[in-house]
Structures are given as structure tokens and as C-alpha cells.
mmCIF file of C-alpha atoms in Angstrom:
data_model
loop_
_atom_site.group_PDB
_atom_site.id
_atom_site.type_symbol
_atom_site.label_atom_id
_atom_site.label_comp_id
_atom_site.label_asym_id
_atom_site.label_seq_id
_atom_site.Cartn_x
_atom_site.Cartn_y
_atom_site.Cartn_z
ATOM 1 C CA UNK Z 1 6.037 -75.495 67.516
ATOM 2 C CA UNK Z 2 3.453 -73.640 65.416
ATOM 3 C CA UNK Z 3 3.924 -73.953 61.687
ATOM 4 C CA UNK Z 4 3.292 -70.174 61.521
ATOM 5 C CA UNK Z 5 6.534 -69.431 63.337
ATOM 6 C CA UNK Z 6 8.699 -67.524 62.613
ATOM 7 C CA UNK Z 7 6.431 -66.110 59.907
ATOM 8 C CA UNK Z 8 4.083 -64.389 62.337
ATOM 9 C CA UNK Z 9 7.054 -62.570 63.839
ATOM 10 C CA UNK Z 10 8.323 -61.636 60.414
ATOM 11 C CA UNK Z 11 4.934 -60.243 59.392
ATOM 12 C CA UNK Z 12 5.051 -57.785 62.288
ATOM 13 C CA UNK Z 13 8.778 -57.074 62.016
ATOM 14 C CA UNK Z 14 9.438 -53.360 61.771
ATOM 15 C CA UNK Z 15 12.827 -53.569 60.135
ATOM 16 C CA UNK Z 16 13.271 -54.741 56.545
ATOM 17 C CA UNK Z 17 13.771 -58.510 56.447
ATOM 18 C CA UNK Z 18 16.924 -60.052 54.964
ATOM 19 C CA UNK Z 19 16.335 -61.154 51.372
ATOM 20 C CA UNK Z 20 16.247 -64.878 52.185
ATOM 21 C CA UNK Z 21 13.742 -64.421 55.016
ATOM 22 C CA UNK Z 22 11.564 -62.225 52.829
ATOM 23 C CA UNK Z 23 11.505 -64.841 50.070
ATOM 24 C CA UNK Z 24 10.632 -67.541 52.599
ATOM 25 C CA UNK Z 25 7.875 -65.386 54.053
ATOM 26 C CA UNK Z 26 6.410 -64.689 50.619
ATOM 27 C CA UNK Z 27 6.401 -68.419 49.866
ATOM 28 C CA UNK Z 28 4.636 -69.105 53.176
ATOM 29 C CA UNK Z 29 2.079 -66.358 52.576
ATOM 30 C CA UNK Z 30 1.129 -67.920 49.225
ATOM 31 C CA UNK Z 31 0.447 -71.248 50.926
ATOM 32 C CA UNK Z 32 -0.997 -70.182 54.285
ATOM 33 C CA UNK Z 33 -4.350 -68.390 54.164
ATOM 34 C CA UNK Z 34 -4.258 -67.611 57.881
ATOM 35 C CA UNK Z 35 -0.917 -65.803 57.760
ATOM 36 C CA UNK Z 36 -1.909 -64.150 54.494
ATOM 37 C CA UNK Z 37 -4.975 -62.688 56.181
ATOM 38 C CA UNK Z 38 -2.920 -61.445 59.133
ATOM 39 C CA UNK Z 39 -0.399 -59.904 56.777
ATOM 40 C CA UNK Z 40 -3.089 -58.166 54.694
ATOM 41 C CA UNK Z 41 -4.749 -56.746 57.777
ATOM 42 C CA UNK Z 42 -1.484 -55.519 59.278
ATOM 43 C CA UNK Z 43 -0.333 -53.934 56.005
ATOM 44 C CA UNK Z 44 -3.701 -52.169 55.698
ATOM 45 C CA UNK Z 45 -3.658 -51.029 59.334
ATOM 46 C CA UNK Z 46 -0.093 -49.751 59.009
ATOM 47 C CA UNK Z 47 -0.962 -47.854 55.874
ATOM 48 C CA UNK Z 48 -3.930 -46.199 57.578
ATOM 49 C CA UNK Z 49 -1.683 -45.097 60.444
ATOM 50 C CA UNK Z 50 0.859 -43.685 58.021
ATOM 51 C CA UNK Z 51 -1.825 -41.857 56.056
ATOM 52 C CA UNK Z 52 -3.662 -40.449 59.076
ATOM 53 C CA UNK Z 53 -1.509 -37.302 59.115
ATOM 54 C CA UNK Z 54 -1.081 -34.782 61.906
ATOM 55 C CA UNK Z 55 -3.985 -33.250 63.774
ATOM 56 C CA UNK Z 56 -3.668 -29.508 64.326
ATOM 57 C CA UNK Z 57 -4.988 -27.479 67.248
ATOM 58 C CA UNK Z 58 -7.581 -24.753 66.714
ATOM 59 C CA UNK Z 59 -6.101 -21.370 65.715
ATOM 60 C CA UNK Z 60 -4.784 -19.240 68.575
ATOM 61 C CA UNK Z 61 -3.257 -22.117 70.532
ATOM 62 C CA UNK Z 62 -0.154 -20.122 71.482
ATOM 63 C CA UNK Z 63 -2.205 -17.092 72.538
ATOM 64 C CA UNK Z 64 -4.368 -19.320 74.727
ATOM 65 C CA UNK Z 65 -1.241 -20.887 76.238
ATOM 66 C CA UNK Z 66 0.302 -17.490 77.004
ATOM 67 C CA UNK Z 67 -2.922 -16.308 78.679
ATOM 68 C CA UNK Z 68 -3.046 -19.480 80.760
ATOM 69 C CA UNK Z 69 0.641 -19.194 81.695
ATOM 70 C CA UNK Z 70 0.258 -15.553 82.740
ATOM 71 C CA UNK Z 71 -2.775 -16.444 84.860
ATOM 72 C CA UNK Z 72 -0.988 -19.333 86.506
ATOM 73 C CA UNK Z 73 2.141 -17.326 87.190
ATOM 74 C CA UNK Z 74 0.008 -14.864 89.157
ATOM 75 C CA UNK Z 75 -1.647 -17.620 91.140
ATOM 76 C CA UNK Z 76 0.073 -18.624 94.387
ATOM 77 C CA UNK Z 77 1.679 -21.986 94.078
ATOM 78 C CA UNK Z 78 1.604 -24.917 96.525
ATOM 79 C CA UNK Z 79 4.974 -23.829 97.957
ATOM 80 C CA UNK Z 80 3.465 -20.564 99.148
ATOM 81 C CA UNK Z 81 0.595 -22.452 100.757
ATOM 82 C CA UNK Z 82 3.066 -24.606 102.668
ATOM 83 C CA UNK Z 83 5.001 -21.546 103.834
ATOM 84 C CA UNK Z 84 1.780 -19.981 105.094
ATOM 85 C CA UNK Z 85 0.834 -23.191 106.873
ATOM 86 C CA UNK Z 86 4.295 -23.489 108.415
ATOM 87 C CA UNK Z 87 4.144 -19.867 109.659
ATOM 88 C CA UNK Z 88 0.786 -20.336 111.343
ATOM 89 C CA UNK Z 89 1.933 -23.675 112.743
ATOM 90 C CA UNK Z 90 5.004 -22.003 114.185
ATOM 91 C CA UNK Z 91 2.770 -19.322 115.685
ATOM 92 C CA UNK Z 92 0.739 -22.034 117.364
ATOM 93 C CA UNK Z 93 3.897 -23.620 118.756
ATOM 94 C CA UNK Z 94 5.085 -20.294 120.194
ATOM 95 C CA UNK Z 95 1.712 -19.851 121.874
ATOM 96 C CA UNK Z 96 1.922 -23.344 123.272
ATOM 97 C CA UNK Z 97 5.435 -22.626 124.590
ATOM 98 C CA UNK Z 98 4.210 -19.453 126.293
ATOM 99 C CA UNK Z 99 1.393 -21.427 127.837
ATOM 100 C CA UNK Z 100 3.882 -23.968 129.139
ATOM 101 C CA UNK Z 101 6.038 -21.199 130.687
ATOM 102 C CA UNK Z 102 3.020 -19.693 132.367
ATOM 103 C CA UNK Z 103 1.597 -22.882 133.785
ATOM 104 C CA UNK Z 104 4.977 -23.826 135.275
ATOM 105 C CA UNK Z 105 5.475 -20.413 136.928
ATOM 106 C CA UNK Z 106 4.788 -19.863 140.646
ATOM 107 C CA UNK Z 107 3.240 -16.971 142.549
ATOM 108 C CA UNK Z 108 1.177 -15.520 139.766
ATOM 109 C CA UNK Z 109 -0.774 -12.347 140.630
ATOM 110 C CA UNK Z 110 -2.235 -9.457 138.679
ATOM 111 C CA UNK Z 111 -0.555 -6.824 140.896
ATOM 112 C CA UNK Z 112 2.812 -8.432 140.325
ATOM 113 C CA UNK Z 113 2.209 -8.543 136.614
ATOM 114 C CA UNK Z 114 1.272 -4.835 136.551
ATOM 115 C CA UNK Z 115 4.297 -3.909 138.617
ATOM 116 C CA UNK Z 116 6.651 -5.882 136.427
ATOM 117 C CA UNK Z 117 5.052 -4.417 133.320
ATOM 118 C CA UNK Z 118 5.555 -0.846 134.579
ATOM 119 C CA UNK Z 119 9.162 -1.620 135.441
ATOM 120 C CA UNK Z 120 9.705 -3.095 132.049
ATOM 121 C CA UNK Z 121 8.206 -0.121 130.239
ATOM 122 C CA UNK Z 122 10.119 2.369 132.358
ATOM 123 C CA UNK Z 123 13.345 0.422 131.873
ATOM 124 C CA UNK Z 124 12.842 0.418 128.148
ATOM 125 C CA UNK Z 125 12.222 4.166 128.067
ATOM 126 C CA UNK Z 126 15.176 4.899 130.348
ATOM 127 C CA UNK Z 127 17.804 2.886 128.679
ATOM 128 C CA UNK Z 128 17.510 1.671 125.087
ATOM 129 C CA UNK Z 129 20.672 -0.323 125.568
ATOM 130 C CA UNK Z 130 18.682 -2.685 127.730
ATOM 131 C CA UNK Z 131 16.067 -3.121 125.075
ATOM 132 C CA UNK Z 132 16.841 -6.740 124.499
ATOM 133 C CA UNK Z 133 16.623 -7.507 128.215
ATOM 134 C CA UNK Z 134 13.399 -5.606 128.438
ATOM 135 C CA UNK Z 135 11.967 -7.496 125.513
ATOM 136 C CA UNK Z 136 12.866 -10.751 127.217
ATOM 137 C CA UNK Z 137 11.184 -9.554 130.334
ATOM 138 C CA UNK Z 138 8.098 -8.458 128.439
ATOM 139 C CA UNK Z 139 7.936 -11.864 126.853
ATOM 140 C CA UNK Z 140 7.977 -13.524 130.276
ATOM 141 C CA UNK Z 141 5.483 -11.079 131.694
ATOM 142 C CA UNK Z 142 3.143 -11.428 128.746
ATOM 143 C CA UNK Z 143 3.321 -15.157 129.063
ATOM 144 C CA UNK Z 144 2.187 -14.903 132.665
ATOM 145 C CA UNK Z 145 -0.363 -12.153 132.303
ATOM 146 C CA UNK Z 146 -2.669 -13.760 129.746
ATOM 147 C CA UNK Z 147 -5.168 -16.316 131.060
ATOM 148 C CA UNK Z 148 -4.379 -19.883 129.889
ATOM 149 C CA UNK Z 149 -7.702 -20.101 128.070
ATOM 150 C CA UNK Z 150 -6.583 -17.319 125.741
ATOM 151 C CA UNK Z 151 -3.603 -19.338 124.656
ATOM 152 C CA UNK Z 152 -5.836 -22.236 123.817
ATOM 153 C CA UNK Z 153 -8.120 -19.913 121.902
ATOM 154 C CA UNK Z 154 -5.136 -18.413 120.054
ATOM 155 C CA UNK Z 155 -3.758 -21.850 119.177
ATOM 156 C CA UNK Z 156 -7.179 -22.906 117.944
ATOM 157 C CA UNK Z 157 -7.616 -19.665 115.981
ATOM 158 C CA UNK Z 158 -4.210 -19.967 114.322
ATOM 159 C CA UNK Z 159 -4.855 -23.591 113.406
ATOM 160 C CA UNK Z 160 -8.220 -22.732 111.850
ATOM 161 C CA UNK Z 161 -6.607 -19.784 110.057
ATOM 162 C CA UNK Z 162 -3.897 -22.084 108.736
ATOM 163 C CA UNK Z 163 -6.382 -24.628 107.428
ATOM 164 C CA UNK Z 164 -8.575 -21.938 105.858
ATOM 165 C CA UNK Z 165 -5.517 -20.348 104.285
ATOM 166 C CA UNK Z 166 -4.425 -23.691 102.870
ATOM 167 C CA UNK Z 167 -7.880 -24.321 101.430
ATOM 168 C CA UNK Z 168 -7.884 -20.871 99.881
ATOM 169 C CA UNK Z 169 -4.514 -21.465 98.231
ATOM 170 C CA UNK Z 170 -5.608 -24.853 96.938
ATOM 171 C CA UNK Z 171 -8.771 -23.312 95.467
ATOM 172 C CA UNK Z 172 -6.824 -20.470 93.904
ATOM 173 C CA UNK Z 173 -4.281 -22.878 92.478
ATOM 174 C CA UNK Z 174 -7.052 -24.984 90.916
ATOM 175 C CA UNK Z 175 -8.721 -21.872 89.510
ATOM 176 C CA UNK Z 176 -5.420 -20.916 87.978
ATOM 177 C CA UNK Z 177 -5.122 -24.279 86.260
ATOM 178 C CA UNK Z 178 -8.520 -23.953 84.602
ATOM 179 C CA UNK I 1 11.018 -33.067 64.357
ATOM 180 C CA UNK I 2 11.056 -29.273 64.677
ATOM 181 C CA UNK I 3 14.267 -27.629 65.849
ATOM 182 C CA UNK I 4 14.376 -24.685 68.218
ATOM 183 C CA UNK I 5 16.801 -21.835 68.625
ATOM 184 C CA UNK I 6 18.991 -21.834 71.711
ATOM 185 C CA UNK I 7 18.154 -18.195 72.449
ATOM 186 C CA UNK I 8 14.477 -19.087 72.846
ATOM 187 C CA UNK I 9 15.390 -21.725 75.353
ATOM 188 C CA UNK I 10 17.720 -19.426 77.286
ATOM 189 C CA UNK I 11 15.091 -16.696 77.534
ATOM 190 C CA UNK I 12 12.391 -19.182 78.459
ATOM 191 C CA UNK I 13 14.595 -20.619 81.201
ATOM 192 C CA UNK I 14 14.613 -17.186 82.800
ATOM 193 C CA UNK I 15 10.857 -17.586 83.228
ATOM 194 C CA UNK I 16 9.642 -15.483 80.323
ATOM 195 C CA UNK I 17 6.356 -16.967 79.039
ATOM 196 C CA UNK I 18 6.608 -14.891 75.843
ATOM 197 C CA UNK I 19 9.933 -16.512 74.997
ATOM 198 C CA UNK I 20 8.473 -19.921 75.674
ATOM 199 C CA UNK I 21 5.548 -18.908 73.480
ATOM 200 C CA UNK I 22 7.820 -19.242 70.451
ATOM 201 C CA UNK I 23 8.585 -22.807 71.468
ATOM 202 C CA UNK I 24 4.859 -23.438 71.882
ATOM 203 C CA UNK I 25 4.272 -22.052 68.407
ATOM 204 C CA UNK I 26 6.929 -24.329 66.941
ATOM 205 C CA UNK I 27 5.851 -27.514 68.700
ATOM 206 C CA UNK I 28 2.098 -27.103 69.032
ATOM 207 C CA UNK I 29 1.313 -29.427 66.145
ATOM 208 C CA UNK I 30 3.354 -32.511 67.161
ATOM 209 C CA UNK I 31 2.365 -32.169 70.815
ATOM 210 C CA UNK I 32 -1.309 -31.640 70.023
ATOM 211 C CA UNK I 33 -1.310 -34.536 67.566
ATOM 212 C CA UNK I 34 0.156 -36.913 70.167
ATOM 213 C CA UNK I 35 -2.441 -35.794 72.711
ATOM 214 C CA UNK I 36 -5.221 -36.199 70.159
ATOM 215 C CA UNK I 37 -4.085 -39.691 69.175
ATOM 216 C CA UNK I 38 -3.824 -40.640 72.834
ATOM 217 C CA UNK I 39 -7.058 -39.100 74.117
ATOM 218 C CA UNK I 40 -9.227 -39.271 71.003
ATOM 219 C CA UNK I 41 -10.985 -35.902 71.044
ATOM 220 C CA UNK I 42 -10.014 -32.326 70.362
ATOM 221 C CA UNK I 43 -11.169 -30.874 73.683
ATOM 222 C CA UNK I 44 -9.083 -33.232 75.807
ATOM 223 C CA UNK I 45 -6.203 -32.939 73.359
ATOM 224 C CA UNK I 46 -6.224 -29.141 73.675
ATOM 225 C CA UNK I 47 -6.215 -29.335 77.492
ATOM 226 C CA UNK I 48 -3.470 -31.940 77.517
ATOM 227 C CA UNK I 49 -1.310 -30.058 75.026
ATOM 228 C CA UNK I 50 -1.672 -26.818 77.022
ATOM 229 C CA UNK I 51 -0.789 -28.663 80.221
ATOM 230 C CA UNK I 52 2.191 -30.328 78.526
ATOM 231 C CA UNK I 53 3.648 -26.967 77.547
ATOM 232 C CA UNK I 54 3.007 -25.579 81.032
ATOM 233 C CA UNK I 55 4.796 -28.520 82.628
ATOM 234 C CA UNK I 56 7.675 -28.157 80.191
ATOM 235 C CA UNK I 57 7.881 -24.430 80.972
ATOM 236 C CA UNK I 58 7.942 -25.167 84.696
ATOM 237 C CA UNK I 59 10.486 -27.964 84.304
ATOM 238 C CA UNK I 60 12.834 -26.379 81.779
ATOM 239 C CA UNK I 61 15.710 -26.555 84.263
ATOM 240 C CA UNK I 62 15.452 -30.349 84.112
ATOM 241 C CA UNK I 63 15.813 -30.470 80.335
ATOM 242 C CA UNK I 64 19.102 -31.942 79.177
ATOM 243 C CA UNK I 65 20.227 -29.983 76.077
ATOM 244 C CA UNK I 66 22.064 -33.074 74.787
ATOM 245 C CA UNK I 67 18.697 -34.688 74.142
ATOM 246 C CA UNK I 68 16.190 -33.703 71.489
ATOM 247 C CA UNK I 69 13.832 -31.052 72.800
ATOM 248 C CA UNK I 70 10.970 -32.470 70.766
ATOM 249 C CA UNK I 71 11.429 -35.939 72.219
ATOM 250 C CA UNK I 72 11.505 -34.439 75.709
ATOM 251 C CA UNK I 73 8.255 -32.577 75.061
ATOM 252 C CA UNK I 74 6.570 -35.662 73.608
ATOM 253 C CA UNK I 75 7.686 -37.627 76.637
ATOM 254 C CA UNK I 76 5.943 -35.130 78.933
ATOM 255 C CA UNK I 77 2.836 -35.227 76.737
ATOM 256 C CA UNK I 78 2.740 -39.040 76.652
ATOM 257 C CA UNK I 79 3.159 -39.369 80.413
ATOM 258 C CA UNK I 80 0.476 -36.772 81.017
ATOM 259 C CA UNK I 81 -1.972 -38.466 78.634
ATOM 260 C CA UNK I 82 -1.303 -41.885 80.154
ATOM 261 C CA UNK I 83 -1.987 -40.476 83.626
ATOM 262 C CA UNK I 84 -5.112 -38.760 82.387
ATOM 263 C CA UNK I 85 -6.395 -41.948 80.766
ATOM 264 C CA UNK I 86 -5.599 -43.898 83.901
ATOM 265 C CA UNK I 87 -7.597 -41.437 85.966
ATOM 266 C CA UNK I 88 -10.538 -41.289 83.642
ATOM 267 C CA UNK I 89 -10.429 -44.984 82.808
ATOM 268 C CA UNK I 90 -11.178 -44.202 79.196
ATOM 269 C CA UNK I 91 -10.825 -47.539 77.511
ATOM 270 C CA UNK I 92 -13.035 -46.950 74.549
ATOM 271 C CA UNK I 93 -13.453 -43.767 72.616
ATOM 272 C CA UNK I 94 -16.842 -42.977 71.194
ATOM 273 C CA UNK I 95 -16.947 -42.456 67.474
ATOM 274 C CA UNK I 96 -19.138 -39.422 67.935
ATOM 275 C CA UNK I 97 -16.648 -37.529 70.031
ATOM 276 C CA UNK I 98 -13.992 -37.989 67.382
ATOM 277 C CA UNK I 99 -15.694 -35.853 64.790
ATOM 278 C CA UNK I 100 -13.573 -32.724 64.345
ATOM 279 C CA UNK I 101 -15.190 -29.434 65.272
ATOM 280 C CA UNK I 102 -16.207 -26.695 62.866
ATOM 281 C CA UNK I 103 -13.116 -24.553 63.364
ATOM 282 C CA UNK I 104 -10.650 -27.148 62.120
ATOM 283 C CA UNK I 105 -7.662 -25.111 61.001
ATOM 284 C CA UNK I 106 -6.300 -27.303 58.196
ATOM 285 C CA UNK I 107 -6.473 -26.087 54.614
ATOM 286 C CA UNK I 108 -10.042 -26.701 53.598
ATOM 287 C CA UNK I 109 -10.549 -29.674 51.316
ATOM 288 C CA UNK I 110 -13.839 -30.175 49.462
ATOM 289 C CA UNK I 111 -16.902 -31.398 51.373
ATOM 290 C CA UNK I 112 -16.570 -34.965 50.080
ATOM 291 C CA UNK I 113 -12.899 -35.120 50.974
ATOM 292 C CA UNK I 114 -13.692 -33.680 54.387
ATOM 293 C CA UNK I 115 -16.214 -36.406 55.070
ATOM 294 C CA UNK I 116 -13.748 -39.047 53.923
ATOM 295 C CA UNK I 117 -11.060 -37.529 56.122
ATOM 296 C CA UNK I 118 -13.376 -37.434 59.142
ATOM 297 C CA UNK I 119 -14.307 -41.054 58.642
ATOM 298 C CA UNK I 120 -10.682 -42.011 58.136
ATOM 299 C CA UNK I 121 -9.586 -40.165 61.269
ATOM 300 C CA UNK I 122 -12.405 -41.671 63.300
ATOM 301 C CA UNK I 123 -11.490 -45.145 62.082
ATOM 302 C CA UNK I 124 -7.829 -44.622 62.996
ATOM 303 C CA UNK I 125 -8.845 -43.416 66.433
ATOM 304 C CA UNK I 126 -11.130 -46.391 66.893
ATOM 305 C CA UNK I 127 -8.272 -48.639 65.930
ATOM 306 C CA UNK I 128 -5.931 -46.946 68.412
ATOM 307 C CA UNK I 129 -8.579 -47.147 71.125
ATOM 308 C CA UNK I 130 -8.133 -50.922 71.144
ATOM 309 C CA UNK I 131 -4.617 -50.534 72.473
ATOM 310 C CA UNK I 132 -3.472 -50.097 76.025
ATOM 311 C CA UNK I 133 -2.294 -46.637 77.092
ATOM 312 C CA UNK I 134 1.441 -47.302 76.844
ATOM 313 C CA UNK I 135 1.109 -49.311 73.649
ATOM 314 C CA UNK I 136 -0.908 -46.521 72.065
ATOM 315 C CA UNK I 137 1.799 -44.020 72.971
ATOM 316 C CA UNK I 138 4.445 -46.297 71.475
ATOM 317 C CA UNK I 139 2.518 -46.766 68.223
ATOM 318 C CA UNK I 140 1.965 -43.016 67.887
ATOM 319 C CA UNK I 141 5.631 -42.267 68.575
ATOM 320 C CA UNK I 142 6.730 -44.904 66.094
ATOM 321 C CA UNK I 143 4.366 -44.253 63.205
ATOM 322 C CA UNK I 144 3.731 -40.520 63.480
ATOM 323 C CA UNK I 145 7.152 -39.349 64.637
ATOM 324 C CA UNK I 146 9.426 -42.129 63.377
ATOM 325 C CA UNK I 147 11.054 -42.358 66.776
ATOM 326 C CA UNK I 148 13.600 -45.125 67.305
ATOM 327 C CA UNK I 149 13.049 -47.884 69.870
ATOM 328 C CA UNK I 150 15.688 -46.236 72.020
ATOM 329 C CA UNK I 151 13.971 -42.844 71.892
ATOM 330 C CA UNK I 152 10.602 -44.393 72.686
ATOM 331 C CA UNK I 153 12.129 -46.305 75.578
ATOM 332 C CA UNK I 154 13.719 -43.168 76.958
ATOM 333 C CA UNK I 155 10.538 -41.152 76.516
ATOM 334 C CA UNK I 156 8.330 -43.719 78.226
ATOM 335 C CA UNK I 157 10.899 -44.870 80.799
ATOM 336 C CA UNK I 158 11.148 -48.490 79.680
ATOM 337 C CA UNK I 159 13.753 -50.779 78.147
ATOM 338 C CA UNK I 160 14.296 -51.259 74.416
ATOM 339 C CA UNK I 161 13.272 -54.917 74.661
ATOM 340 C CA UNK I 162 10.047 -53.871 76.401
ATOM 341 C CA UNK I 163 9.364 -51.372 73.608
ATOM 342 C CA UNK I 164 9.970 -54.052 70.954
ATOM 343 C CA UNK I 165 7.738 -56.654 72.564
ATOM 344 C CA UNK I 166 4.936 -54.203 73.323
ATOM 345 C CA UNK I 167 5.023 -52.760 69.829
ATOM 346 C CA UNK I 168 4.864 -56.281 68.448
ATOM 347 C CA UNK I 169 1.820 -56.991 70.587
ATOM 348 C CA UNK I 170 0.263 -53.684 69.563
ATOM 349 C CA UNK I 171 0.721 -54.498 65.865
ATOM 350 C CA UNK I 172 -0.942 -57.869 66.400
ATOM 351 C CA UNK I 173 -3.892 -56.157 68.094
ATOM 352 C CA UNK I 174 -4.182 -53.577 65.302
ATOM 353 C CA UNK I 175 -4.164 -56.317 62.677
ATOM 354 C CA UNK I 176 -6.786 -58.293 64.586
ATOM 355 C CA UNK I 177 -9.015 -55.256 65.003
ATOM 356 C CA UNK I 178 -8.589 -53.994 61.452
ATOM 357 C CA UNK I 179 -11.435 -56.074 60.014
ATOM 358 C CA UNK I 180 -13.823 -55.042 62.785
ATOM 359 C CA UNK I 181 -13.148 -51.366 62.219
ATOM 360 C CA UNK I 182 -12.629 -51.224 58.453
ATOM 361 C CA UNK I 183 -14.178 -54.366 57.038
ATOM 362 C CA UNK I 184 -12.149 -56.834 54.973
ATOM 363 C CA UNK I 185 -8.570 -55.853 54.178
ATOM 364 C CA UNK I 186 -7.686 -55.111 50.544
ATOM 365 C CA UNK I 187 -7.157 -58.242 48.451
ATOM 366 C CA UNK I 188 -3.630 -59.554 48.612
ATOM 367 C CA UNK I 189 -1.798 -59.179 45.348
ATOM 368 C CA UNK I 190 0.508 -62.097 46.018
ATOM 369 C CA UNK I 191 3.676 -60.118 46.762
ATOM 370 C CA UNK I 192 4.533 -58.498 50.068
ATOM 371 C CA UNK I 193 6.164 -55.150 49.548
ATOM 372 C CA UNK I 194 8.375 -53.701 52.266
#
């Protein structure tokens, strides 16, 4: 065991040492130049920390904080970006579902689509009570009347829109933080 | 540590930045000082202190009123500074960047005193720069804010024994580095005063 133990520990002890330990340490410090040097350096370092005082921010810190907080509160947060992304993603899924309905349907023709559309419109005008049925019909008709390529284009467009929107929100959020 | 009024906190919790502004006013000095001691220059300290208050404002609902508000704020500041140092990998702080800027707000001492103070502050910062991020935070909390081991442990999310051993190591490092930074320590008078 080192002959400097437990004195090294006592030198760096933060709490006041018991009287006996303190006396023993003082005796050791008189005899041991190495520990004495450590003790001197630590006492000096501790004193410089204690005397360093508090640093203060430049005047107007609170005003600057309020301005920053107001700016950030106006900036859309990440949650809003995720909502936007989810909405466009959902839109893409709906388009994909419509595409699936159309591709699985049989006997597709433009005349039939026109006829069904006219019936649907007339039905809606005649009887508002059937509005929900008519809407369902319109949904089916629309799904069959648009060429499949358009769905792909719409899905692609919505995806790009979603990504661009997300990038915009991220940029805005970063601007707000500055 | 500064105390705050409950009404300020209640209003701030409702999302009013003006109400929180009073808290900022009351705590700007301790928070800024911690950031300065951690990061070593006034520009980074200002950014970090502003960010600390913003994070506190955003996370007020998570504050436990049974705990000291000041300790909670310092905990946010310390974590933020540690993260920032980790990202920037700032291990050594340049002496030049530590020189305070012209608009230092403290009561103006004479030019000679100012120079002494600048040198003293720079030396303290150089000394602190020898410590690891967490150890630096612990030393600042202990010697500038007189926080207990328990409070430091809670603020930095570590055990009391970890705080004790790391502070011990930090003190050893500071003592070792003292001569390099300041030259020989003052002559020992023969008696150790506690």
C-alpha cells in the first residue's frame, strides 16, 4: 500500500476531516514533500474556483429570449410536419386503394361510366336522402373512370408533395431556432 | 439559489412567454454562468442559456414542484452543454476566445482590475477545460452553486457514489494542472486550514 494513503484521499476530501485525521494529515504534510505539493496545488485551485465569481450575460438577455420564444412559437413544430406527412401519406393510400378497385373491376367502358355518372348525378338531384348511396356510387365510378396511370401520377405527386412539405417544415423549424 | 413565485410558474405553464420571462430574468445569471463555465466562451454560453430556458419553457409540465426549480434548470443547462460539447468535440478551449467582450455588464472595475479579472477568468476556464464534460459540470455545480452530492447526482442522472468518485478525480486533475496553468502554488505555511 502507498505510504501516501489515506492522506491523498484526505487532501481531496470535501467534508471537514475529524480532528484526529486532520492532525495526522498535517503531520504527514510536514514530512512528505510530494503530498505537501499536491495539497498546496489543490488548495490554490479550489480558492481560484471559489473566487472566480459568476459570469453575467450581456444586457437584454430576457428581451432576446422573449423575441426568440415568440418567433419559435409562430414556427410550425415537428408535430405539425408529421401530421402533414401523415395526411399526404393517407391520400396516397386512398389513391392506391382506388387503383386496386379499378384494376379488379370487369367490363370497363367509357359509355358505361358516362351512363352511371349521369344516373348518379340525377339520383343525387332527385333525392337528397340517397346522397350517401350516391356518394358511394360516385366513388366507385370515379375509381373506374380515371386511367390507372393517373393514379400512379397522383400517388407520386402526393409523395413528392409530402416530402417537400416535410423539408419545408424542417427548414422553418431550424430558422425558428436561430 | 434564486426563488420564484408560484404565480409566475402557473402563468408560464399556460404557455405565456411573458410570464416565463420573469423566470428568465430571475435565473439568467446562474444558468448563463453554468453554460459559460461549461462551454468557455460568451457566445456559446448565450446560445446555450437561451436554449436552456426555451427547453424549460417547453417542458414546464414535467417539472416537479417538490424539487428546486433552480436545480431543475441547471440540470437542463448541464445536459444541454454536455450534448453540445459532445457534438462539437471541444476538448480544449482557446485562451483567446475566453476574453470577455466589450459589453460586459458587470459593474466596471478599473482597467488594471479588469485585466486581472480577465486573466483570472481565463485561467479558471483553462483549468476547467482539462476536465471531462460531466466532471466539469459536477465541479461547477459543487463550487459555484454549493449543490449537494445528492442534488448533483439527480441533476446529472448518476448515483451519489459516482458523483463522489468523479469529483475526487476532478479535484486530482485540477491540482495536477494547477502548476501548468498558474505556475507554482503559493508557499505552504505549514498548517492546512479547512
